[in-house]
Coordinates of C-alpha atoms in Angstrom, one line a residue:
X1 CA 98.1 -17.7 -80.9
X2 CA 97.7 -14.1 -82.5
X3 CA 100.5 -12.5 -83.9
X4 CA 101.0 -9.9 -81.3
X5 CA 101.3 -12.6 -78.9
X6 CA 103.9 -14.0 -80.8
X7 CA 106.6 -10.6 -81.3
X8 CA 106.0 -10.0 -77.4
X9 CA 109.5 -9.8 -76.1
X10 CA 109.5 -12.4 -73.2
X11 CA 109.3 -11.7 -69.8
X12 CA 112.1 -10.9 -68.3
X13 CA 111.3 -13.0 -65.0
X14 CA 111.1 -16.0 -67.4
X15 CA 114.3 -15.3 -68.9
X16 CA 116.4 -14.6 -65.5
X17 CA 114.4 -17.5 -64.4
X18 CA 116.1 -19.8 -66.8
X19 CA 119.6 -18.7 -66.0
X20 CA 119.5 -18.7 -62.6
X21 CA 119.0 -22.4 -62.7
X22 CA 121.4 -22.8 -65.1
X23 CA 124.3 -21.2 -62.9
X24 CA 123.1 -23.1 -59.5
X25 CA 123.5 -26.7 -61.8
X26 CA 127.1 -25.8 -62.6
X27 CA 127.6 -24.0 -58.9
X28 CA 126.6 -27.5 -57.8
X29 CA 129.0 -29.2 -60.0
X30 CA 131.9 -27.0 -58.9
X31 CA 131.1 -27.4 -55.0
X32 CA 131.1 -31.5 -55.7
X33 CA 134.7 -31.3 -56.8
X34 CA 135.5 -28.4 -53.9
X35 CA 134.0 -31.1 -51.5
X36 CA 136.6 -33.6 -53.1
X37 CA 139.7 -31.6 -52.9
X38 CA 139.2 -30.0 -49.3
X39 CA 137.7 -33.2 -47.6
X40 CA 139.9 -35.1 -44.8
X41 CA 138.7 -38.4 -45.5
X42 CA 140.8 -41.7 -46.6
X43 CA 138.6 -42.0 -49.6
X44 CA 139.4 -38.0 -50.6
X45 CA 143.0 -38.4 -49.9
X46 CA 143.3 -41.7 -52.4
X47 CA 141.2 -39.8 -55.1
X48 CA 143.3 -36.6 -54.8
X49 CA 146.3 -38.5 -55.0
X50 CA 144.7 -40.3 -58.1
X51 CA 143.4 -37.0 -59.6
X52 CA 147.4 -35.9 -59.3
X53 CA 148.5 -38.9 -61.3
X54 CA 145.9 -37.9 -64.2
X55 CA 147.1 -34.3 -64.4
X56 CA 150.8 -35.0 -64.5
X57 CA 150.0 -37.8 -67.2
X58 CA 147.9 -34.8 -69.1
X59 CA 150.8 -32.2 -68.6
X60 CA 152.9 -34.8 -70.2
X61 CA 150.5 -35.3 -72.8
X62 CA 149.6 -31.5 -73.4
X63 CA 153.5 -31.0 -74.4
X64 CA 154.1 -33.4 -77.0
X65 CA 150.1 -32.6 -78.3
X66 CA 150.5 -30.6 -81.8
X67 CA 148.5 -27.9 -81.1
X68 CA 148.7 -24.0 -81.1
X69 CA 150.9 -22.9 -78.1
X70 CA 148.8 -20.5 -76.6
X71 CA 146.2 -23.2 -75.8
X72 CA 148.9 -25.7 -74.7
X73 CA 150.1 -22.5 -72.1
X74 CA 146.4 -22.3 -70.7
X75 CA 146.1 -25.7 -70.2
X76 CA 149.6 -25.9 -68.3
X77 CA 148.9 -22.9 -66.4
X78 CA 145.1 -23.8 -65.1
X79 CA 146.9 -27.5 -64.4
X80 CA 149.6 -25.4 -62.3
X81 CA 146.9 -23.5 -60.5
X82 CA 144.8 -26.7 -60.0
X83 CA 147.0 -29.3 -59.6
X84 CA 144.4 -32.1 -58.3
X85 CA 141.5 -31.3 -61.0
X86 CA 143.7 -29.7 -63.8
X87 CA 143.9 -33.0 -65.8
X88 CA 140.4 -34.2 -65.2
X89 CA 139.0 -30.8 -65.9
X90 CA 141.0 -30.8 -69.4
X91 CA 139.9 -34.9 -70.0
X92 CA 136.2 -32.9 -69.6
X93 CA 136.7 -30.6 -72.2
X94 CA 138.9 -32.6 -74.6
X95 CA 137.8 -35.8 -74.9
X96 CA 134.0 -36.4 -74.5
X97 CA 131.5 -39.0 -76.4
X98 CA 128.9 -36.5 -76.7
X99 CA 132.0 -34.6 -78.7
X100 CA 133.0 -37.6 -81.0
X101 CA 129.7 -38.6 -81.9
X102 CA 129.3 -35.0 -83.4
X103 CA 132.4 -34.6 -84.6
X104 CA 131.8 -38.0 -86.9
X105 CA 128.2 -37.6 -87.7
X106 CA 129.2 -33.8 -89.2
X107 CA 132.4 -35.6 -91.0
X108 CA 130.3 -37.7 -92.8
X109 CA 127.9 -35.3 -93.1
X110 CA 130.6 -32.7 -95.1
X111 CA 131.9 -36.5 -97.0
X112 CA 128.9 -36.9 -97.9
X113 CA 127.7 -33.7 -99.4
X114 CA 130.9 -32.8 -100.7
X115 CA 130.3 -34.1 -104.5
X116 CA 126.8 -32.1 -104.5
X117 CA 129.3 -28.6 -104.3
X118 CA 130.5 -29.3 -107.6
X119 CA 127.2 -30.3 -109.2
X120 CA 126.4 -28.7 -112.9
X121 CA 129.6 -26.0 -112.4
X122 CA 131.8 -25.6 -115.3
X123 CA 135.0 -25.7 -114.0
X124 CA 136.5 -22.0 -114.7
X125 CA 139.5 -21.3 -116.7
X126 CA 142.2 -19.9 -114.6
X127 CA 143.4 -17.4 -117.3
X128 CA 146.5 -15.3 -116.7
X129 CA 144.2 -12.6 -114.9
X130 CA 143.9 -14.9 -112.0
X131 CA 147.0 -17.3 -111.9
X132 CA 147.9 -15.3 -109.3
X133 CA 145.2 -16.6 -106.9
X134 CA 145.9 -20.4 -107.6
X135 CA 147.4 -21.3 -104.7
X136 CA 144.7 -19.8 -102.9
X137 CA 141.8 -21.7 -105.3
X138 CA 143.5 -24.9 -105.2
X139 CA 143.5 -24.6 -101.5
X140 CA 139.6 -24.3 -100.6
X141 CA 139.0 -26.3 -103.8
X142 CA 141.2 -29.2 -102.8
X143 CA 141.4 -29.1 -98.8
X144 CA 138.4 -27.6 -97.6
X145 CA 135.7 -28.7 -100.0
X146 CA 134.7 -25.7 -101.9
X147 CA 134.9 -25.1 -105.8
X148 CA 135.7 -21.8 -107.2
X149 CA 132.4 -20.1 -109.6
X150 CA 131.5 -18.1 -112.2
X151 CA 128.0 -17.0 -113.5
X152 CA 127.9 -15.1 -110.2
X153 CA 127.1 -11.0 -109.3
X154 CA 128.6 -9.8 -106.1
X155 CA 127.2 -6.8 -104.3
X156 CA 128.8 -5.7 -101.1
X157 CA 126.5 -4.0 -98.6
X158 CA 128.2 -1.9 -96.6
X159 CA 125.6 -1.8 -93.5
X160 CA 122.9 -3.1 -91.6
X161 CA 120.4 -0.5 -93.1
X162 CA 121.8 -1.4 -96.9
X163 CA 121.7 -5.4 -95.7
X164 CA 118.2 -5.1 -94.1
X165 CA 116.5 -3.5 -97.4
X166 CA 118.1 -5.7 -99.4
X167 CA 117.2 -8.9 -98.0
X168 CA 113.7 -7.7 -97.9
X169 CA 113.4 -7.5 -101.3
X170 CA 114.9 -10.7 -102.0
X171 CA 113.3 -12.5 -99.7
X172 CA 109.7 -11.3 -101.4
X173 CA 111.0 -13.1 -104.7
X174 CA 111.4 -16.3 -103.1
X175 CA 110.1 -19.4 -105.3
X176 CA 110.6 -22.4 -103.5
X177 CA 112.6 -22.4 -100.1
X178 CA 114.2 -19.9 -97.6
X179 CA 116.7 -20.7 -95.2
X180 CA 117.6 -18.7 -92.5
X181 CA 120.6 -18.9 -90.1
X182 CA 121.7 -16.5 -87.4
X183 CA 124.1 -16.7 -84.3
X184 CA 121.9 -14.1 -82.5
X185 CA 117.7 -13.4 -83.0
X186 CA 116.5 -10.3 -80.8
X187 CA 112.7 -9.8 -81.4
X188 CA 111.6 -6.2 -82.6
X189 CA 111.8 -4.6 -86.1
X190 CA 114.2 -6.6 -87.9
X191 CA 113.4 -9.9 -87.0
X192 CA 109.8 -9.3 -86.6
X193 CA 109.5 -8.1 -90.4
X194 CA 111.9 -11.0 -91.5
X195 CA 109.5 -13.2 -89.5
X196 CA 106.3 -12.1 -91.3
X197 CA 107.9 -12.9 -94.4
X198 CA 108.7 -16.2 -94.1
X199 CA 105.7 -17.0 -92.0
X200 CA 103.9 -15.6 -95.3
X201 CA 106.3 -17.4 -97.7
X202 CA 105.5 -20.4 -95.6
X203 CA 102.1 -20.7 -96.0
X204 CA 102.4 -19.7 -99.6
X205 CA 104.2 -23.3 -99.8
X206 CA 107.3 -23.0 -99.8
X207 CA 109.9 -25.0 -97.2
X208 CA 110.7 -22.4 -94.9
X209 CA 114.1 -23.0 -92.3
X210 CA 115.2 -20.8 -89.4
X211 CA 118.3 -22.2 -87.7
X212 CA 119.9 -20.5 -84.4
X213 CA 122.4 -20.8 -81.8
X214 CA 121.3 -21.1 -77.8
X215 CA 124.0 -19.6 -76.7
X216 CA 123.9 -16.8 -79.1
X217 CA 120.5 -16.2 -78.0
X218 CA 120.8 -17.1 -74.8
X219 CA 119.8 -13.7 -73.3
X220 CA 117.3 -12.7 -76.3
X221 CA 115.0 -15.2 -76.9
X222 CA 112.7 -17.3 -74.1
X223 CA 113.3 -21.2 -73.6
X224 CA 110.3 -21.8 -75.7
X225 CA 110.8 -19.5 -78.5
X226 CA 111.6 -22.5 -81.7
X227 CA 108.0 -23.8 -80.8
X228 CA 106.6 -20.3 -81.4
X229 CA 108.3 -20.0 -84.5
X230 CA 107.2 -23.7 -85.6
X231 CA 103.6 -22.2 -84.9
X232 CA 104.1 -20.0 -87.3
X233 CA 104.4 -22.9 -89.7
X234 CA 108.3 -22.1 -90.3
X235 CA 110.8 -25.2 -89.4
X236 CA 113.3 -24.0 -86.8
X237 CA 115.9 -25.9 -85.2
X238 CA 118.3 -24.6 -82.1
X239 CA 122.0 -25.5 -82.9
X240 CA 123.6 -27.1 -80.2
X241 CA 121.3 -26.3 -77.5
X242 CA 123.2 -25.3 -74.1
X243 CA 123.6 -27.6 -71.2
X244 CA 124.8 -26.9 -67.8
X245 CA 126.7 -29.7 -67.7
X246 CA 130.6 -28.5 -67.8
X247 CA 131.3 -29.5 -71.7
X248 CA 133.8 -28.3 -74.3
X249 CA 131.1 -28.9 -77.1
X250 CA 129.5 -26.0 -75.4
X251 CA 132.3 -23.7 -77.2
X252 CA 131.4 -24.5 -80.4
X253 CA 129.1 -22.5 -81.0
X254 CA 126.8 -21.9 -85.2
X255 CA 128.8 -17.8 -85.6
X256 CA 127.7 -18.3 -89.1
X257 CA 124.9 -15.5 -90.8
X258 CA 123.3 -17.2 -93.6
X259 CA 120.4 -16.7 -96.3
X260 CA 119.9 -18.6 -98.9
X261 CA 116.8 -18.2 -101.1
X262 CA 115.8 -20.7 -103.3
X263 CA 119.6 -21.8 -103.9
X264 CA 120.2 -18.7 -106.2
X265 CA 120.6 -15.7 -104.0
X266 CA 122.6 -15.7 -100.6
X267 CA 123.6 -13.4 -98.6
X268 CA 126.8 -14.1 -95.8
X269 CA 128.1 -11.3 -93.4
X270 CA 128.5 -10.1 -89.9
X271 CA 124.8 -9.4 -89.5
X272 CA 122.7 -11.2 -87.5
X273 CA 118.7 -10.5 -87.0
X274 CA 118.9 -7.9 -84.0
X275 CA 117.7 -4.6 -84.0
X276 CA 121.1 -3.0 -82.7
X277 CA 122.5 -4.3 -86.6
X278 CA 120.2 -1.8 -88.3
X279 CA 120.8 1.2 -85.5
X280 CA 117.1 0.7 -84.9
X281 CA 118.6 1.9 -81.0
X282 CA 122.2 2.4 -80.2
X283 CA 123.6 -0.5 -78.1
X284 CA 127.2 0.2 -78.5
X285 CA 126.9 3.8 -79.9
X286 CA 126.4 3.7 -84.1
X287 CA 127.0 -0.3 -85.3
X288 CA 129.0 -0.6 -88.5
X289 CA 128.8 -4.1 -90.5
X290 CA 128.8 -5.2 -93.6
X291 CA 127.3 -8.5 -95.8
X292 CA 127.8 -9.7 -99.3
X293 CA 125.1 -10.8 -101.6
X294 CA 125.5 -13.7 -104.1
X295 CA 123.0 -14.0 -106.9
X296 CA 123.8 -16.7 -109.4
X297 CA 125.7 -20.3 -109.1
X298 CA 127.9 -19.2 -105.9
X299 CA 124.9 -18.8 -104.0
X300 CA 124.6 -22.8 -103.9
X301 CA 127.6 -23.2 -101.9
X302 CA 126.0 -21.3 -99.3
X303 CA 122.7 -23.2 -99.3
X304 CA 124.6 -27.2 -98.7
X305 CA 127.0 -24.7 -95.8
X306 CA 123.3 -24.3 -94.2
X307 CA 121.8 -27.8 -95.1
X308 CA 125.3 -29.5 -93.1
X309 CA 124.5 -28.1 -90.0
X310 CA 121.4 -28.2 -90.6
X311 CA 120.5 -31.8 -90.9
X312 CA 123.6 -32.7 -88.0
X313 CA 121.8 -30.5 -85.9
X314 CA 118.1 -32.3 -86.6
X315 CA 119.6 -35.9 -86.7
X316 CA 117.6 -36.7 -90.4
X317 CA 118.5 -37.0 -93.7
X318 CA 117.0 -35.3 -97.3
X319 CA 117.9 -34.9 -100.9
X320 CA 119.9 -32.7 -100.7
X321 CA 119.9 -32.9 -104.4
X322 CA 116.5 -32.2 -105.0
X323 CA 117.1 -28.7 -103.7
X324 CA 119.4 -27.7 -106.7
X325 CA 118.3 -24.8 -108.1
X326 CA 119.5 -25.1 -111.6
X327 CA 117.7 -27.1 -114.6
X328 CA 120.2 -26.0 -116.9
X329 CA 123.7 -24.2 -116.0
X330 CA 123.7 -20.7 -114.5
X331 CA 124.2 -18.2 -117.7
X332 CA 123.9 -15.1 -115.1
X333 CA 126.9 -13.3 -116.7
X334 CA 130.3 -13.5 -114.3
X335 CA 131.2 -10.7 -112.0
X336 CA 134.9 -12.1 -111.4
X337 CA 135.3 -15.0 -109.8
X338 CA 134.0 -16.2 -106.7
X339 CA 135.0 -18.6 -103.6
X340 CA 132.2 -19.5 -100.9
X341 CA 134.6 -21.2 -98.0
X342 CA 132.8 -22.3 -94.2
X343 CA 135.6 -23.2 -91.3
X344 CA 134.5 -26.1 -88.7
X345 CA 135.9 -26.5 -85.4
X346 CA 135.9 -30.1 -85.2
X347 CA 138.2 -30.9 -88.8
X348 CA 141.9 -30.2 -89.1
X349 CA 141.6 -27.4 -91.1
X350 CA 141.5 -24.1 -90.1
X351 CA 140.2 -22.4 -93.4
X352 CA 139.0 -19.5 -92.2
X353 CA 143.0 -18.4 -90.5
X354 CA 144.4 -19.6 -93.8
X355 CA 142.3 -17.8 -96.2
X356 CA 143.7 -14.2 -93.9
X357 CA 146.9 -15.6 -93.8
X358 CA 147.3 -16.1 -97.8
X359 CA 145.9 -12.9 -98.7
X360 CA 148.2 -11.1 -96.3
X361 CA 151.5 -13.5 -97.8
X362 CA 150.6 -12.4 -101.4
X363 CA 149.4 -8.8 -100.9
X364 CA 151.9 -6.5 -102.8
X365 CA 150.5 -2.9 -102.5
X366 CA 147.8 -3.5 -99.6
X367 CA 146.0 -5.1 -96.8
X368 CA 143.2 -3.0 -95.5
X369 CA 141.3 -5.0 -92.5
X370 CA 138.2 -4.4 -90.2
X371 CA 137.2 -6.9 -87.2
X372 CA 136.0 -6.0 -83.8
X373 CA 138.2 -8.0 -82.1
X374 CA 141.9 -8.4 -82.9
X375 CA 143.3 -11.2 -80.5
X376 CA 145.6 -12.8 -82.6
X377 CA 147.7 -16.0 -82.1
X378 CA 151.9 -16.2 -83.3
X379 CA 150.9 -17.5 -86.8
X380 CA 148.6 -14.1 -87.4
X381 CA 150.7 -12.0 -86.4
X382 CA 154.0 -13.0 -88.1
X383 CA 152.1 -12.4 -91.3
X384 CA 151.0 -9.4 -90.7
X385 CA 154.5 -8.0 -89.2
X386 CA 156.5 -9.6 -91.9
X387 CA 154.3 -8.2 -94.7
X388 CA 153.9 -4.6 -93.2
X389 CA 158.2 -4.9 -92.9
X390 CA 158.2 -5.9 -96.7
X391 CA 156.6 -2.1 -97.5
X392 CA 153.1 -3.8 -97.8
X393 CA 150.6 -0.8 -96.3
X394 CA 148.9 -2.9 -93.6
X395 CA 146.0 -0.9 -91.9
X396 CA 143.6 -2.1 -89.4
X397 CA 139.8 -0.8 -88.2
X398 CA 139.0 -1.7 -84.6
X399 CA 135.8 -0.5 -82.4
X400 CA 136.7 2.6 -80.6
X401 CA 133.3 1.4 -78.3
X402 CA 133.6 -2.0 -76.8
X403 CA 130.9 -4.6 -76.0
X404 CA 133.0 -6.5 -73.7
X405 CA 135.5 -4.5 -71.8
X406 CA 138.0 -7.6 -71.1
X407 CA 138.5 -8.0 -75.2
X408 CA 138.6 -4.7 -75.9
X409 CA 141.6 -4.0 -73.0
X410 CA 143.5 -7.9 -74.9
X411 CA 142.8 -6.2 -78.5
X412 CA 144.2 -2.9 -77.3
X413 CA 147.2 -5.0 -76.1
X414 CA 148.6 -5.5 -79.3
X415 CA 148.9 -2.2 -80.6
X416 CA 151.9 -1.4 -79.5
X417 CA 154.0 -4.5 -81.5
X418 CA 152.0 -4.1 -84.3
X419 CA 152.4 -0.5 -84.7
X420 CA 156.0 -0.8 -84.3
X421 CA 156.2 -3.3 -86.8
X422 CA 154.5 -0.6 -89.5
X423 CA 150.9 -1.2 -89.3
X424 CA 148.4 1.1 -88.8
X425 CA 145.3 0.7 -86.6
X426 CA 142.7 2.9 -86.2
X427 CA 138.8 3.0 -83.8
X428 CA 136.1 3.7 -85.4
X429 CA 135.2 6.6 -83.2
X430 CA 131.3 6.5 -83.5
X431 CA 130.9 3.5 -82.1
X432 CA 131.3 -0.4 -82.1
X433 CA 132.7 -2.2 -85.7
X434 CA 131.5 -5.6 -86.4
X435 CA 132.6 -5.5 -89.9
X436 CA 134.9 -8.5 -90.7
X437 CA 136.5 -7.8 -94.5
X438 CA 140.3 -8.4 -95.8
X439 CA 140.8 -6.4 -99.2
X440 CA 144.1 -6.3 -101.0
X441 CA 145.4 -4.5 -104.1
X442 CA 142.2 -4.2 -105.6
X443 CA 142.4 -7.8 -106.6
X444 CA 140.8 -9.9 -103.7
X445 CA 138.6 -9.3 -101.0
X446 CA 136.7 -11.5 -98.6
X447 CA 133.5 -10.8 -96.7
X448 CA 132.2 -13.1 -93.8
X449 CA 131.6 -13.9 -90.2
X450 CA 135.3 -15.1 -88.9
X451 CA 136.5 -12.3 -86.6
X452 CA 140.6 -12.2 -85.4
X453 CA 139.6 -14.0 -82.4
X454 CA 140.5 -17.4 -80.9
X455 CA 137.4 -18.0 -80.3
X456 CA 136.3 -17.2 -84.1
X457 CA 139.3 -18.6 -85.9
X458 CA 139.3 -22.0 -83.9
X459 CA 136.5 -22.9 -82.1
X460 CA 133.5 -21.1 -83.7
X461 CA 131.3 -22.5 -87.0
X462 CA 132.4 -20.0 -89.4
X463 CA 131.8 -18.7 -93.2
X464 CA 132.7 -16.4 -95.6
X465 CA 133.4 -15.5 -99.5
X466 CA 136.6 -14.8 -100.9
X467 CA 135.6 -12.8 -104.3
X468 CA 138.8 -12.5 -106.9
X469 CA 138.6 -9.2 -109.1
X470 CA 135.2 -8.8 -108.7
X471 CA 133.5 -5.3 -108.4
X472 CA 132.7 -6.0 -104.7
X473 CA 136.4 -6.2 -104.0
X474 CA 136.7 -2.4 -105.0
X475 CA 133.4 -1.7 -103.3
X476 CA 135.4 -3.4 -100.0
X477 CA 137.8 -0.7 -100.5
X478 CA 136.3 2.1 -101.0
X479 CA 134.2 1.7 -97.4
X480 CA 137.4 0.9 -95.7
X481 CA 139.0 4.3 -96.8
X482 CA 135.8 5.9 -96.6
X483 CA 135.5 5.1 -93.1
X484 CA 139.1 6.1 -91.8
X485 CA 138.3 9.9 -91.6
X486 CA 135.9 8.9 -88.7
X487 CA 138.7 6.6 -86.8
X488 CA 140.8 8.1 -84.7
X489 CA 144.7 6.8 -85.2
X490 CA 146.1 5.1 -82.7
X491 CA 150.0 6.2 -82.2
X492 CA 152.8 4.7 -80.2
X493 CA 152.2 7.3 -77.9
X494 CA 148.7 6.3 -77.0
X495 CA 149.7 2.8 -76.1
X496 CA 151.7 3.8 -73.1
X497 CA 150.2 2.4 -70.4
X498 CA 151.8 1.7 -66.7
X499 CA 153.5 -1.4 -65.1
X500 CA 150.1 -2.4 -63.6
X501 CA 148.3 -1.8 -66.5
X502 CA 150.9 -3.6 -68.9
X503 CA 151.0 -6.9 -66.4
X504 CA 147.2 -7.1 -66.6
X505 CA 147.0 -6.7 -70.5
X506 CA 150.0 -9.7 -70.6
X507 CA 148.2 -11.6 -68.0
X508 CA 144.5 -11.1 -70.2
X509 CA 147.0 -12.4 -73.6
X510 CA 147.5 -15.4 -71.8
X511 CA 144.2 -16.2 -71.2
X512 CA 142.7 -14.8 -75.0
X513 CA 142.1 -18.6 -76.3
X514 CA 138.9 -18.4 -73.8
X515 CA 138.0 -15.1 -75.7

């Protein structure tokens, strides 16, 4: 098969092909349990009355559940509105084999690999420049998994351009292995030159890895695309490839944007291998994002974050060892000190939320924010109203151009209590930002792919790096308050809206944990 062959974008028959059959297989589904509730036979009646039992046992169940309230609200309401397959529908989604089985092979995947974070680092000295970030350290060290390192440079790239040059060069260095994962691929100029690298790299030798998500590609790449890709002699894997059948593993979904070459440079961020991400064409009007770039002993962290889901994902097992990139310890000389941290949706903890919430609780001067999304549950926004009370400058840079109109009217919906509390928010008025960065008082910053979403914060795969006076963090800053001359500021005033309007935005909050 000839390269050109290979970069042609696929039909688009072939693609609406493939979803129309997916949406008649769950139409089907739905009509079976329509038949169910609407049917006049005995049989019907005896099951309906059954399926009522389950979803007042479920209701019950829901209540005394620990669990965030807004879900426990959306469960109770649907149950309300469907009262005979409320409680089957939530038993679906909550409590599924196919779900355990993950959930345990990935917990003792992350057991497993967890001594192989720590390998050959030199624990560093918290001197009295950083005691003030212990709590947060000790946290991701001891809780989550992931050590704190030194003997690592940090370079903020402020955009999809920066990003895309970058990882070119990098990726023409590479030694020994490159591993590639991306929520969304979109053939044309970005992925089609990152392709021909690793294709290249590949038959140079090296162990080559592209990892993706189906439903993050679901609508850019054909059915048969990871076989094209393994003809191009790079190893490609789909992560958790969609089904139609109705099934809550189907929202969690690989969000995470990894590189990792040879186990000494990585790169994280909110860029994925799409041509919109480098303003090759305007999808949303001008795209801003942002990526950090690890070179030195961080960067492994990164590399075993791509290995875990990896491997879950293939079902196999390797030395994960064997891929350390270090004969002797890293003397690359320290830029600060640096936190790699991933968030999974089927643990307890819920790093990614924490990490936001403990650099709002400790800011002092400033908490400067971007995310394209702000749908925020009670826990978020406490901390971000209490600190912006306490005289703590809180701003916030949301798209002024939406990609989906529903999340854009929910994040607009919150405006109005956060402004009020002191906080000031701001739409990057040239188009759509996809940035997701937290800096504060020129001490901490972290770069990744967790946006202020539910859907981000609790259900998605997740990554990031908090960096603690390194010269990234100021780099952070500096394109946050470069950027606020082209927002426009939002104002009390401009969050008027009508009754009708005001009932639909409270009605769309309800409903923001399926967001």
């Amino acid at each position: 098969m000839s390269k050109l062959e290979l970069r042609q974008r696929p039909p688009y028959r072939t693609m609406l092909w493939r979803r129309a059959i997916v949406i008649l297989l769950i139409l089907i589904q739905l009509l079976v349990m329509g038949y169910y509730l609407y049917s006049t036979s005995q049989a019907s009646q005896i099951m309906n009355t059954a399926l009522l039992v389950i979803s007042i046992c479920v209701t019950l169940y829901i209540v005394g559940k620990q669990d965030k309230p807004a879900y426990k609200i959306l469960w109770i309401m649907l149950i309300l509105t469907l009262p005979i397959f409320g409680g089957c529908i939530y038993l679906l989604f909550n409590h599924q084999t196919m779900s355990r089985r993950f959930r345990k092979q990935l917990n003792a995947m992350e057991e497993w690999s967890l001594p192989l974070y720590f390998r050959g680092r030199k624990a560093p000295e918290i001197t009295k420049e950083y005691a003030e970030f212990r709590p947060q350290i000790q946290y991701l060290e001891d809780h989550a998994g992931y050590p704190l390192f030194e003997a690592t440079q940090t370079k903020f790239l402020n955009s999809g351009e920066a990003y895309f040059a970058q990882l070119l060069q990098e990726l023409e260095k590479a030694e020994r292995y490159i591993f590639v994962e991306s929520f969304i691929l979109s053939e044309g100029r970005m992925l089609d030159t990152v392709l021909d690298i690793m294709e290249r790299k590949a038959a140079e030798g090296l162990d080559v890895r592209l990892m993706y998500d189906d439903i993050g590609c679901f609508l850019t790449l054909p059915r048969n695309y990871r076989k094209k890709i393994a003809a191009r002699g790079i190893r490609c894997t789909v992560f958790n490839p969609f089904s139609p059948v109705l099934s809550t593993l189907q929202n969690n979904r690989d969000h995470r944007k990894i590189v990792s070459i040879d186990g000494k440079i990585a790169f994280t961020g909110g860029i994925n291998l799409a041509d919109e991400y480098i303003n090759e064409f305007e999808k949303h009007g001008h795209w801003r994002d942002s990526a950090v770039m690890l070179t030195g002993a961080a960067a492994w962290s990164l590399t075993l974050i791509f290995l875990e889901l990896w491997h879950v994902s293939n079902k196999d097992m390797e030395n994960f060892d064997a891929l350390y990139p270090w004969d002797k310890p890293c003397t690359i000389e320290s830029d600060g000190l640096v936190q790699p941290y991933a968030d999974s949706p089927v643990d307890d903890e819920n790093v990614g939320e924490h990490v936001y919430i403990q650099i709002i609780n400790n800011a002092k001067d400033y908490v400067y924010i971007n995310t394209p999304y702000l749908i925020i549950d009670d826990n978020l926004m406490s901390a971000l109203k209490l600190s912006a009370k306490s005289g703590v400058d809180i701003r916030i840079i949301t798209p002024h151009v939406w990609d989906k109109r529903l999340v854009h009217i929910t994040t607009r919906s919150y405006y109005r209590e956060l402004i009020q509390a002191g906080i000031r928010i701001y739409e990057y008025s040239r188009g759509f930002n996809h940035s997701k960065t937290f800096v504060s008082d020129d001490r901490i910053a972290t770069v990744g792919t967790t946006n202020l979403d539910y859907r981000s914060l609790y259900l998605h795969f997740e990554c990031g790096v908090t960096m603690y006076r390194s010269s990234a963090v100021m780099d952070v800053k500096e394109d946050f308050l470069n950027t606020i001359p082209i927002c426009q500021e939002i104002t009390l005033e401009m969050c008027k809206a009508g009754a009708l309007k005001r009932m639909m935005q409270e009605v769309l909050r309800v409903f923001s944990p399926l967001m």
